[in-house]
Short mmCIF file of C-alpha atoms and ligand atoms in Angstrom, two decimals:
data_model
loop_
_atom_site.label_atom_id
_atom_site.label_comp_id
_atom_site.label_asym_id
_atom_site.label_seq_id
_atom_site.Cartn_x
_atom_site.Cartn_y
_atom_site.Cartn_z
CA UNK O 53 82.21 83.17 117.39
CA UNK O 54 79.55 83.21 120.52
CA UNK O 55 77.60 85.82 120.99
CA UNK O 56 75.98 86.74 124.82
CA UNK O 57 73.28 88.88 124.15
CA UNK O 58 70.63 91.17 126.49
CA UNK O 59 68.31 93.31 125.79
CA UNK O 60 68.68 96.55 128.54
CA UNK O 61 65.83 98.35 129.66
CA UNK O 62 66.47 101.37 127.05
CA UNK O 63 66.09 99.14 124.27
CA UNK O 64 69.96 99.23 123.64
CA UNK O 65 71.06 95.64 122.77
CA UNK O 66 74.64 94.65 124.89
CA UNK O 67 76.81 91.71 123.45
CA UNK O 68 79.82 90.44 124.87
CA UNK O 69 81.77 87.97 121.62
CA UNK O 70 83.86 85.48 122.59
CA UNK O 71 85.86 83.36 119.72
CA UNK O 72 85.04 80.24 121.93
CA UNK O 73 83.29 78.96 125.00
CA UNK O 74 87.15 78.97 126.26
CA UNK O 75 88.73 81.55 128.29
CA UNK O 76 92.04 82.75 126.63
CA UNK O 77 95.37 81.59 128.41
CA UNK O 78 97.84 83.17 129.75
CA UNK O 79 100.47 82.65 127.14
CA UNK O 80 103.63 83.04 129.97
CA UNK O 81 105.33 85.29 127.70
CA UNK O 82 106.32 88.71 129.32
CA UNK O 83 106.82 91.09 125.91
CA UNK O 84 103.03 90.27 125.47
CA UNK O 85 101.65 93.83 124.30
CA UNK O 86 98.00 94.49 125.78
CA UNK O 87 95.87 97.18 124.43
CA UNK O 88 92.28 98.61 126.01
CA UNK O 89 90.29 99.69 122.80
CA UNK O 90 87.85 101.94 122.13
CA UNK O 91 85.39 102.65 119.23
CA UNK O 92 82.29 105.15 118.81
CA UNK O 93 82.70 106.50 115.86
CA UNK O 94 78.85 105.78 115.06
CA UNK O 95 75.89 103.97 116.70
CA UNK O 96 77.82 101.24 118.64
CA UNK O 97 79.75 101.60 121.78
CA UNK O 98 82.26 99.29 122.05
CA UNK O 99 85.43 98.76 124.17
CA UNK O 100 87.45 95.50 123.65
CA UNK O 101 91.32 93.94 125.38
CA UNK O 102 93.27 92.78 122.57
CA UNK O 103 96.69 91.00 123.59
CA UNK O 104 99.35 91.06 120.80
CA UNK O 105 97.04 91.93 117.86
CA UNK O 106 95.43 89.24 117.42
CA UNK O 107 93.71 87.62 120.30
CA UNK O 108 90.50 89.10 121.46
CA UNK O 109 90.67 89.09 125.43
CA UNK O 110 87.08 90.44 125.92
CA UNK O 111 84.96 92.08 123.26
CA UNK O 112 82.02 94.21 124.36
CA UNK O 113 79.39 95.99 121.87
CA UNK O 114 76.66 98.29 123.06
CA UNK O 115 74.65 98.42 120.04
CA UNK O 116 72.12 101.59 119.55
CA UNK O 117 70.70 100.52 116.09
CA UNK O 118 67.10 99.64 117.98
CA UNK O 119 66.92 103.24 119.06
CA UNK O 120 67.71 104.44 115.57
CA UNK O 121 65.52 102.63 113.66
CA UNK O 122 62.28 104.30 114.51
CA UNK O 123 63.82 107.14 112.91
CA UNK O 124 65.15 105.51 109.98
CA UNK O 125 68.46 105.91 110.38
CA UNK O 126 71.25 107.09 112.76
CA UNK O 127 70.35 110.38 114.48
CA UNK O 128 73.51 111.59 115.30
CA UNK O 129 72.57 113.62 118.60
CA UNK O 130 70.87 110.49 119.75
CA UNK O 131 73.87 108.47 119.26
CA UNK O 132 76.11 110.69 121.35
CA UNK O 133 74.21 111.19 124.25
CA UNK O 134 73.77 107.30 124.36
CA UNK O 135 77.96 106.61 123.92
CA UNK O 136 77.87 109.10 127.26
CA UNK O 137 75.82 106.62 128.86
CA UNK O 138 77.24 103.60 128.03
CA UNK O 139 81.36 104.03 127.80
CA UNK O 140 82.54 103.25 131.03
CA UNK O 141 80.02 100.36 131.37
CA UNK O 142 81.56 98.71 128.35
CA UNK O 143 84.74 99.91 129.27
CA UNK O 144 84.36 97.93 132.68
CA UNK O 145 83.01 95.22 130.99
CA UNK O 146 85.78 94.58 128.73
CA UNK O 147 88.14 94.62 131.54
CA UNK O 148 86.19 92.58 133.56
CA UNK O 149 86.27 89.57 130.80
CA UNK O 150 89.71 89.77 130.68
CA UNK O 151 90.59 89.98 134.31
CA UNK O 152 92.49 93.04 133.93
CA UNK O 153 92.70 96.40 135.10
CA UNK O 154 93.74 99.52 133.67
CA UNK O 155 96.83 98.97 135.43
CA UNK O 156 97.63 96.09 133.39
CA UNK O 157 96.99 97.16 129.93
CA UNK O 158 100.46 98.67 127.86
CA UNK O 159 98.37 101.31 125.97
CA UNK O 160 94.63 102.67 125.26
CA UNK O 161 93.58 103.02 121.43
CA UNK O 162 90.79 104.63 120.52
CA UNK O 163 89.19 105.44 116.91
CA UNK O 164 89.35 109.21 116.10
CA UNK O 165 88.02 108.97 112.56
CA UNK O 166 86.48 109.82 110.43
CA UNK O 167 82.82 109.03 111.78
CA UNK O 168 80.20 111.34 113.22
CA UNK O 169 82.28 113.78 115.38
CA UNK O 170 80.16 114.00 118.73
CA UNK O 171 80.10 110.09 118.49
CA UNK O 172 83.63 110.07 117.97
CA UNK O 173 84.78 112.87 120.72
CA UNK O 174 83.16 110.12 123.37
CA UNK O 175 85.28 107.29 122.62
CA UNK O 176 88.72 109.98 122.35
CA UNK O 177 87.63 111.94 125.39
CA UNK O 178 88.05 108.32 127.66
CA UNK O 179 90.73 107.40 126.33
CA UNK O 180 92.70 110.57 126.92
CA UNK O 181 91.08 110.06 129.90
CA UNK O 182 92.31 107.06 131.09
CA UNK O 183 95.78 107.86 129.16
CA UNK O 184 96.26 110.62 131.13
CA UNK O 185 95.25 109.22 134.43
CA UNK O 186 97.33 105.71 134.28
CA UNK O 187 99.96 107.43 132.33
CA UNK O 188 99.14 104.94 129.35
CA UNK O 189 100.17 105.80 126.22
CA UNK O 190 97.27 106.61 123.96
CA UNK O 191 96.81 105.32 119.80
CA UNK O 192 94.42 106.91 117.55
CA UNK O 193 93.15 104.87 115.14
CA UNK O 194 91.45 105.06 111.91
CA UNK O 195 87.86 103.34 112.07
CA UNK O 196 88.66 101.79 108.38
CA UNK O 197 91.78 100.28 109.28
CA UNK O 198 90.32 98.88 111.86
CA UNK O 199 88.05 96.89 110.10
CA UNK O 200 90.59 95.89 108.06
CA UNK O 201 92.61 94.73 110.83
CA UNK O 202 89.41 92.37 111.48
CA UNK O 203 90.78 89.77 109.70
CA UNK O 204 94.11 89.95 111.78
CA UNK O 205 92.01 88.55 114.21
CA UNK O 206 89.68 85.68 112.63
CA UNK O 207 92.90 84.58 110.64
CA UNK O 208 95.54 84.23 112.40
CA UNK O 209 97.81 83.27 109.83
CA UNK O 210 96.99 86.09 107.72
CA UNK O 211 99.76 88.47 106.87
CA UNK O 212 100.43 91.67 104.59
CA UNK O 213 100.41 91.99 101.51
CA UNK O 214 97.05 91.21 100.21
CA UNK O 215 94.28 92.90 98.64
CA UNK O 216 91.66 93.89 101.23
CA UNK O 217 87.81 95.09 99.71
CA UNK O 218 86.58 97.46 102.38
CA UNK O 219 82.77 97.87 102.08
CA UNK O 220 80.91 99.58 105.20
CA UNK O 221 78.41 102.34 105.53
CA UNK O 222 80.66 105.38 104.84
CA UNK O 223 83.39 103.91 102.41
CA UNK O 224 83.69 101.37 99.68
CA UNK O 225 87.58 101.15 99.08
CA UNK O 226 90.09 99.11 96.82
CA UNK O 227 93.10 98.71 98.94
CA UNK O 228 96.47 96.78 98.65
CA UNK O 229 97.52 96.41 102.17
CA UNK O 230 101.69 96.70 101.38
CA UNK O 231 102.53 95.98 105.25
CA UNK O 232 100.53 96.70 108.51
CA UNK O 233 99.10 100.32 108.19
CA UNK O 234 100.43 100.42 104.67
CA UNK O 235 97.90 101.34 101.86
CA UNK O 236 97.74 102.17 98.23
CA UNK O 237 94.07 102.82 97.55
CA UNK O 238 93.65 101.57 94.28
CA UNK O 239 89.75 102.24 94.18
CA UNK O 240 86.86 103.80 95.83
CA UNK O 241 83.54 104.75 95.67
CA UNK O 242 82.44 108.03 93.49
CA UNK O 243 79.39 108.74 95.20
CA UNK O 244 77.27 106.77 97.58
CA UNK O 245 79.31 103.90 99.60
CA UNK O 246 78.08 100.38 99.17
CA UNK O 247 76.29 100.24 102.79
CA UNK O 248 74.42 103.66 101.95
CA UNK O 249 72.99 102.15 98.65
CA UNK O 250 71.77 99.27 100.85
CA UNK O 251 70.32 101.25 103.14
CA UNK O 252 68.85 103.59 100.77
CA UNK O 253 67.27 101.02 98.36
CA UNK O 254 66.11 99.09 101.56
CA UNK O 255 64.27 102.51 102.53
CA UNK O 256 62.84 102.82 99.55
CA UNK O 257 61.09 99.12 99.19
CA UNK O 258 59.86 99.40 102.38
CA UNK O 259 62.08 97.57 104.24
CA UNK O 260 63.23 100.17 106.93
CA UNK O 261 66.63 100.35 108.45
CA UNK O 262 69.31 98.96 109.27
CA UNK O 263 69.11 98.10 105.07
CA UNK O 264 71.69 95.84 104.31
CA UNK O 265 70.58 93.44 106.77
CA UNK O 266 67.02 93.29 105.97
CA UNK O 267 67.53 93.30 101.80
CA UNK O 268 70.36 90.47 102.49
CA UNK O 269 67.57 88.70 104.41
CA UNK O 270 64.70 89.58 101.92
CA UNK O 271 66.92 88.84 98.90
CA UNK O 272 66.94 85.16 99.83
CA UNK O 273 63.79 84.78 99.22
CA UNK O 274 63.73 86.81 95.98
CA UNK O 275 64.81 86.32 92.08
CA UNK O 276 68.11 87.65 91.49
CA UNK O 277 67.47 87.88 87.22
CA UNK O 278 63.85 89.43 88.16
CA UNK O 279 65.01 92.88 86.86
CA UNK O 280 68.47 93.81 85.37
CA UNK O 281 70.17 96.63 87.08
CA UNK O 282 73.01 99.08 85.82
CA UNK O 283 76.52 98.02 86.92
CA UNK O 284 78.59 101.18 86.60
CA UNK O 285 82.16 101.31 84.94
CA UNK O 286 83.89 104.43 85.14
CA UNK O 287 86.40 104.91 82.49
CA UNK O 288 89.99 105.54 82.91
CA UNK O 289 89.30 104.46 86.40
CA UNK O 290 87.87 100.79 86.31
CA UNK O 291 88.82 100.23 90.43
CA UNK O 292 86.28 102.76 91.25
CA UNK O 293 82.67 102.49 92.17
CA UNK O 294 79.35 104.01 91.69
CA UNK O 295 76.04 103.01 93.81
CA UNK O 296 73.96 106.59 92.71
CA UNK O 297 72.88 105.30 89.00
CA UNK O 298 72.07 102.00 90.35
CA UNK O 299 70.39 103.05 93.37
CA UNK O 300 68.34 105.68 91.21
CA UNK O 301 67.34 102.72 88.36
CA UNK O 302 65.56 100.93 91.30
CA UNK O 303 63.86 104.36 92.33
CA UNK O 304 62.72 104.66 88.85
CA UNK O 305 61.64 100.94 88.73
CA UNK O 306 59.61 101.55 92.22
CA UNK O 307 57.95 104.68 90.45
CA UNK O 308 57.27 103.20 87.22
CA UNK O 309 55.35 100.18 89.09
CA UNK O 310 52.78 102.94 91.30
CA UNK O 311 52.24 104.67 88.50
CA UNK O 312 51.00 101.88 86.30
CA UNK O 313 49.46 100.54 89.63
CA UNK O 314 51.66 97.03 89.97
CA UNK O 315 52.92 95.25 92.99
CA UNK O 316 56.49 95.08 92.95
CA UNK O 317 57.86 91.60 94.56
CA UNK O 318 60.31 93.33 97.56
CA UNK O 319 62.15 90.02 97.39
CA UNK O 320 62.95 90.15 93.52
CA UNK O 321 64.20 94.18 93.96
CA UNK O 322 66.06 93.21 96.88
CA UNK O 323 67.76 90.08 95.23
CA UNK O 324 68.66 91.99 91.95
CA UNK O 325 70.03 95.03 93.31
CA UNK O 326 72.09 93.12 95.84
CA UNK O 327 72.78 90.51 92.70
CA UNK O 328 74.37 94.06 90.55
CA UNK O 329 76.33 95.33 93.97
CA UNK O 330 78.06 91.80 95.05
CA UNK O 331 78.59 91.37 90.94
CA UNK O 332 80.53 94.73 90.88
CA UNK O 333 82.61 94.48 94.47
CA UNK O 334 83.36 90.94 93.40
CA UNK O 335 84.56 91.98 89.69
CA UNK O 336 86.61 94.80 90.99
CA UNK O 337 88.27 92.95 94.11
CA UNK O 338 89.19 89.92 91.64
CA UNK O 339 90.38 91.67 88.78
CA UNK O 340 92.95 93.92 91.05
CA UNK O 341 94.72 90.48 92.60
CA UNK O 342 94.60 89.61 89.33
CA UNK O 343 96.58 92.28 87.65
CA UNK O 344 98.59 93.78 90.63
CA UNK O 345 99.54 90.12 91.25
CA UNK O 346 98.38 88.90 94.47
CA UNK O 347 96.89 86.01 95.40
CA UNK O 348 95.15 86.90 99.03
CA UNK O 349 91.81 88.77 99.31
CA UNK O 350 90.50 90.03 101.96
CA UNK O 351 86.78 91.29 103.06
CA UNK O 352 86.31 94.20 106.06
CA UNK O 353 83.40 96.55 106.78
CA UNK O 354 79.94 96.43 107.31
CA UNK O 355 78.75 94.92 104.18
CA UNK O 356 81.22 92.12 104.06
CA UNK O 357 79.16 90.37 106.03
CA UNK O 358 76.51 89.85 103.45
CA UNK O 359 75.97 86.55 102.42
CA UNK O 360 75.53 87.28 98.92
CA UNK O 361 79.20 88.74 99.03
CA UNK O 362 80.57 86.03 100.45
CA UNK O 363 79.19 83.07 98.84
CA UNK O 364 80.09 85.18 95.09
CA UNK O 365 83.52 85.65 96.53
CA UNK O 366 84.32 82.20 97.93
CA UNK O 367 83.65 81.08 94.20
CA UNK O 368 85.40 83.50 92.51
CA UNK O 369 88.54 82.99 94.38
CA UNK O 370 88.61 79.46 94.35
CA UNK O 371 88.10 79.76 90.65
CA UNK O 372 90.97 81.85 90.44
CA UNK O 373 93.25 79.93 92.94
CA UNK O 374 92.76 83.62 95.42
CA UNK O 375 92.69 82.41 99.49
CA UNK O 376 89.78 84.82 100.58
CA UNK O 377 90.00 85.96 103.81
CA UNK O 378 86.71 87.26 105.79
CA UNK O 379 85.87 87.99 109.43
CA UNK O 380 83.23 86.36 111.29
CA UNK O 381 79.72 88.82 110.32
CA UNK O 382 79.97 89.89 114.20
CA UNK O 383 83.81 91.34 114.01
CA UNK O 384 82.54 92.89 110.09
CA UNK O 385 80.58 95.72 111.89
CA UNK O 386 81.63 97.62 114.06
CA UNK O 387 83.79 96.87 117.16
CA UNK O 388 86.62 97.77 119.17
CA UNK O 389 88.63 93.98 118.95
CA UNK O 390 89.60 95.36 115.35
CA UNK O 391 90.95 98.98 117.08
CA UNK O 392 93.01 97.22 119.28
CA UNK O 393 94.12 94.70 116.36
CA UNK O 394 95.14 97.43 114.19
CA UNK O 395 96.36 99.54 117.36
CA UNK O 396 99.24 96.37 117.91
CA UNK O 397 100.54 96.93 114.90
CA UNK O 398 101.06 101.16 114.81
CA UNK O 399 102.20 100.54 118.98
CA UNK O 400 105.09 98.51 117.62
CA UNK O 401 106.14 100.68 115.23
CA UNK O 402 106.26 103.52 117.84
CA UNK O 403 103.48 105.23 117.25
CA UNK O 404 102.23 107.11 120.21
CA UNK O 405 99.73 110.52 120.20
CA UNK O 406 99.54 113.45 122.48
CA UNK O 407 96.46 114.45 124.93
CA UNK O 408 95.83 117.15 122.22
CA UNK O 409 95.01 114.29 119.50
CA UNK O 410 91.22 115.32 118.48
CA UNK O 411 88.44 113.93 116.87
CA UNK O 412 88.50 114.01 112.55
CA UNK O 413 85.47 113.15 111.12
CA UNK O 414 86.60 113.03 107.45
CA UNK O 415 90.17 111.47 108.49
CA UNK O 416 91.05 110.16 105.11
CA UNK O 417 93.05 106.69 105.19
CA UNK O 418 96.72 106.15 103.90
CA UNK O 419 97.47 110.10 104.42
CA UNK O 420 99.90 109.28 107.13
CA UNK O 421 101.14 113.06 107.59
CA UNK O 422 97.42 113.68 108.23
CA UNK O 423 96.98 110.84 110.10
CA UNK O 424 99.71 111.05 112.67
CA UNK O 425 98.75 114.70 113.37
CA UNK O 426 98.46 115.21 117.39
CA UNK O 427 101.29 112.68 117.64
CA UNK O 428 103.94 112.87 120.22
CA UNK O 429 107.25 112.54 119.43
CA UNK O 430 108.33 110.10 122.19
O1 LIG F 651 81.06 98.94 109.09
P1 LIG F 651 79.72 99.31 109.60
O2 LIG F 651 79.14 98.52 110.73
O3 LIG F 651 79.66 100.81 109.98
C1 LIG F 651 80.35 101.79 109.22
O4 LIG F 651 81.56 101.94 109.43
O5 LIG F 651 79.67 102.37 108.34
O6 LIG F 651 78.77 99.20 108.32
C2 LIG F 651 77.41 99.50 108.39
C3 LIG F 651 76.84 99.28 107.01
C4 LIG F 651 75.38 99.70 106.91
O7 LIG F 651 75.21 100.45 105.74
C5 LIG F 651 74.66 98.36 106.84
O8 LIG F 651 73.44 98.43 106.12
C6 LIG F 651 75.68 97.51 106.10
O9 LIG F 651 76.92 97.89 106.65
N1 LIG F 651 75.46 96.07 106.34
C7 LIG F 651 75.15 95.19 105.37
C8 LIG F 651 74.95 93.94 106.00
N2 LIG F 651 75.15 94.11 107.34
C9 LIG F 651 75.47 95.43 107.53
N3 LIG F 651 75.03 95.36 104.04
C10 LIG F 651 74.69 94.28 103.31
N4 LIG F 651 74.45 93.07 103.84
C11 LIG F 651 74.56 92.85 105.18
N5 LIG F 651 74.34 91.63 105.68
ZN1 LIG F 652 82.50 100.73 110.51
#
């Protein structure tokens, strides 16, 4: 991937991704199906043209996390005002790339959920916008299957089923993708997601946010056996996760030490906790292709792009003749190139939502009936 990066005068960072230096064809074909996505279901704006699910046109990503930071996290309110500011610039953008206008695109996607809803009712609001005006039709999408979707992109070859290990901010799921938009969750998180422990524990060492970053950074420089951290197994339901106990043991850890007046190495606490989090995603994800019998695995969200993760993973599946699959770090967090990726796939089936479709901030995935609500029936 190549990133173009700048730095605008509100601090918010703009990147346009490209898979190549390479401009992307023309292909001559005239059933090509190209979708204008859109995704702000958090603290990046992000509009992308995606031509037959797979091939990334333009990718555009306003990213807010500088603004954020000083406050140690994402300040909703904040984040809304600034998707107000920046949609139609990245919107433009991401036609501009491509050489296309909104005259040319088939259909506008958009993530409705879940995420924060003002963030969300941004992204949905333009697209019903510009559905409306060009008489487009318009494709909700849900943020996770988008990331999933990610790897629809980066591998082209890649097709369903496989076992897909979503790990972002909000979500830490088990999933068996049965066909495109098909999902058994087979696991997921009973309390804190795997991104949230990051960014908790990175909080408390001291390392500020965005946390999974900085501990996967810190962590390299750290001692993975320094301390031994819980791993949680829940029983009767050994797909599922817990972050809280672990998270807590390295609270109590960080107390112990100030009490008895000790400096705590932020490397070593950053390498083992990471070390008991990439042992217990990695465990999980292998032991499910394993026993529900299939041998592809693939990585999406957020915290599949630590390196940790990936390295663990990479051995683990070769060890157990498992072809991983994982996105590039830069289509891991969030972006619209994986909307319009999984949008492709829902378009052909003929999937199509009304102007009433709305934002849902707790959206839960696989629940088509839920899903599909606001749909149109043509
Ligand atoms: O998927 P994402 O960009 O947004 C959500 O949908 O939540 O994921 C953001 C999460 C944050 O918790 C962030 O700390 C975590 O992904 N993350 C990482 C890494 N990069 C981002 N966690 C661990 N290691 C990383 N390298
Ligand atoms: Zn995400």
């Amino acid at each position: 991937m190549k990133i173009d990066k700048s730095v605008e005068n509100d601090g918010v960072i703009f990147m346009s991704i490209k898979e190549n230096d390479e401009k992307v064809q023309d292909n001559g074909a005239d059933d090509n199906v190209t979708i204008l996505a859109i995704e702000s279901s958090c603290d990046e704006t992000a509009a992308a043209v995606v031509r037959n699910g797979r091939e990334v046109l333009s990718n555009i990503i306003s990213s807010q996390i500088a603004l954020h930071t000083v406050y140690g996290g994402v300040v909703p309110e904040i984040a809304s005002r600034k998707h107000v500011e920046k949609i139609n610039g990245c919107i433009r953008a991401a036609l501009a790339e491509a050489e296309l206008t909104l005259d040319d695109i088939d259909a506008v996607a958009v993530t409705y959920g879940p995420g924060l809803v003002g963030a969300l009712l941004v992204g949905v609001s333009a697209a019903k916008a510009i559905s409306f005006a060009k008489n487009k039709p318009l494709i909700g999408v849900h943020h996770i299957e988008g990331h999933i979707s990610a790897n629809f992109i980066e591998h082209k070859d890649l097709e369903p089923p496989f076992v897909c290990l979503v790990v972002s901010g909000g979500h830490s799921h088990l999933v068996v993708v049965k066909d495109y938009g098909e999902y058994e969750i087979i696991g997921q998180t009973r309390d804190d997601a795997a991104g949230e422990a990051f960014d908790k524990v990175a909080r408390a060492i001291g390392l500020g946010y965005p946390g999974g970053p900085k501990i996967d950074k810190a962590a390299r420089e750290g001692n993975p056996d320094a301390f031994s951290f819980p791993q949680a197994k829940i029983p009767g339901a050994e797909y599922d996760f817990s972050f809280s106990g672990l998270k807590s043991a390295v609270l109590n850890l960080i107390n112990q030490a100030k009490m008895q007046g000790q400096e705590l190495s932020q490397a070593d606490v950053a390498a083992s906790f990471q070390k008991a989090v990439v042992e217990v995603l990695s465990g999980h994800a292998i032991r499910a292709c394993k026993e529900y019998g299939y041998n592809k695995l693939a990585i999406a969200g957020g915290v599949a792009s630590n390196t940790a993760l990936r390295e663990l993973l990479e051995k683990e599946c070769a060890a157990n003749d498992i072809e991983f699959y994982r996105p590039s770090p830069v289509l891991c967090t969030d972006n619209a190139a994986m909307i319009g990726s999984a949008a492709y796939f829902e378009y052909k089936k003929g999937v199509r939502f009304g102007l009433d479709m709305n934002a849902v901030p707790n959206l839960p995935l696989g629940d088509r009936e839920r899903r599909y609500h606001g749909r149109s029936s043509n």
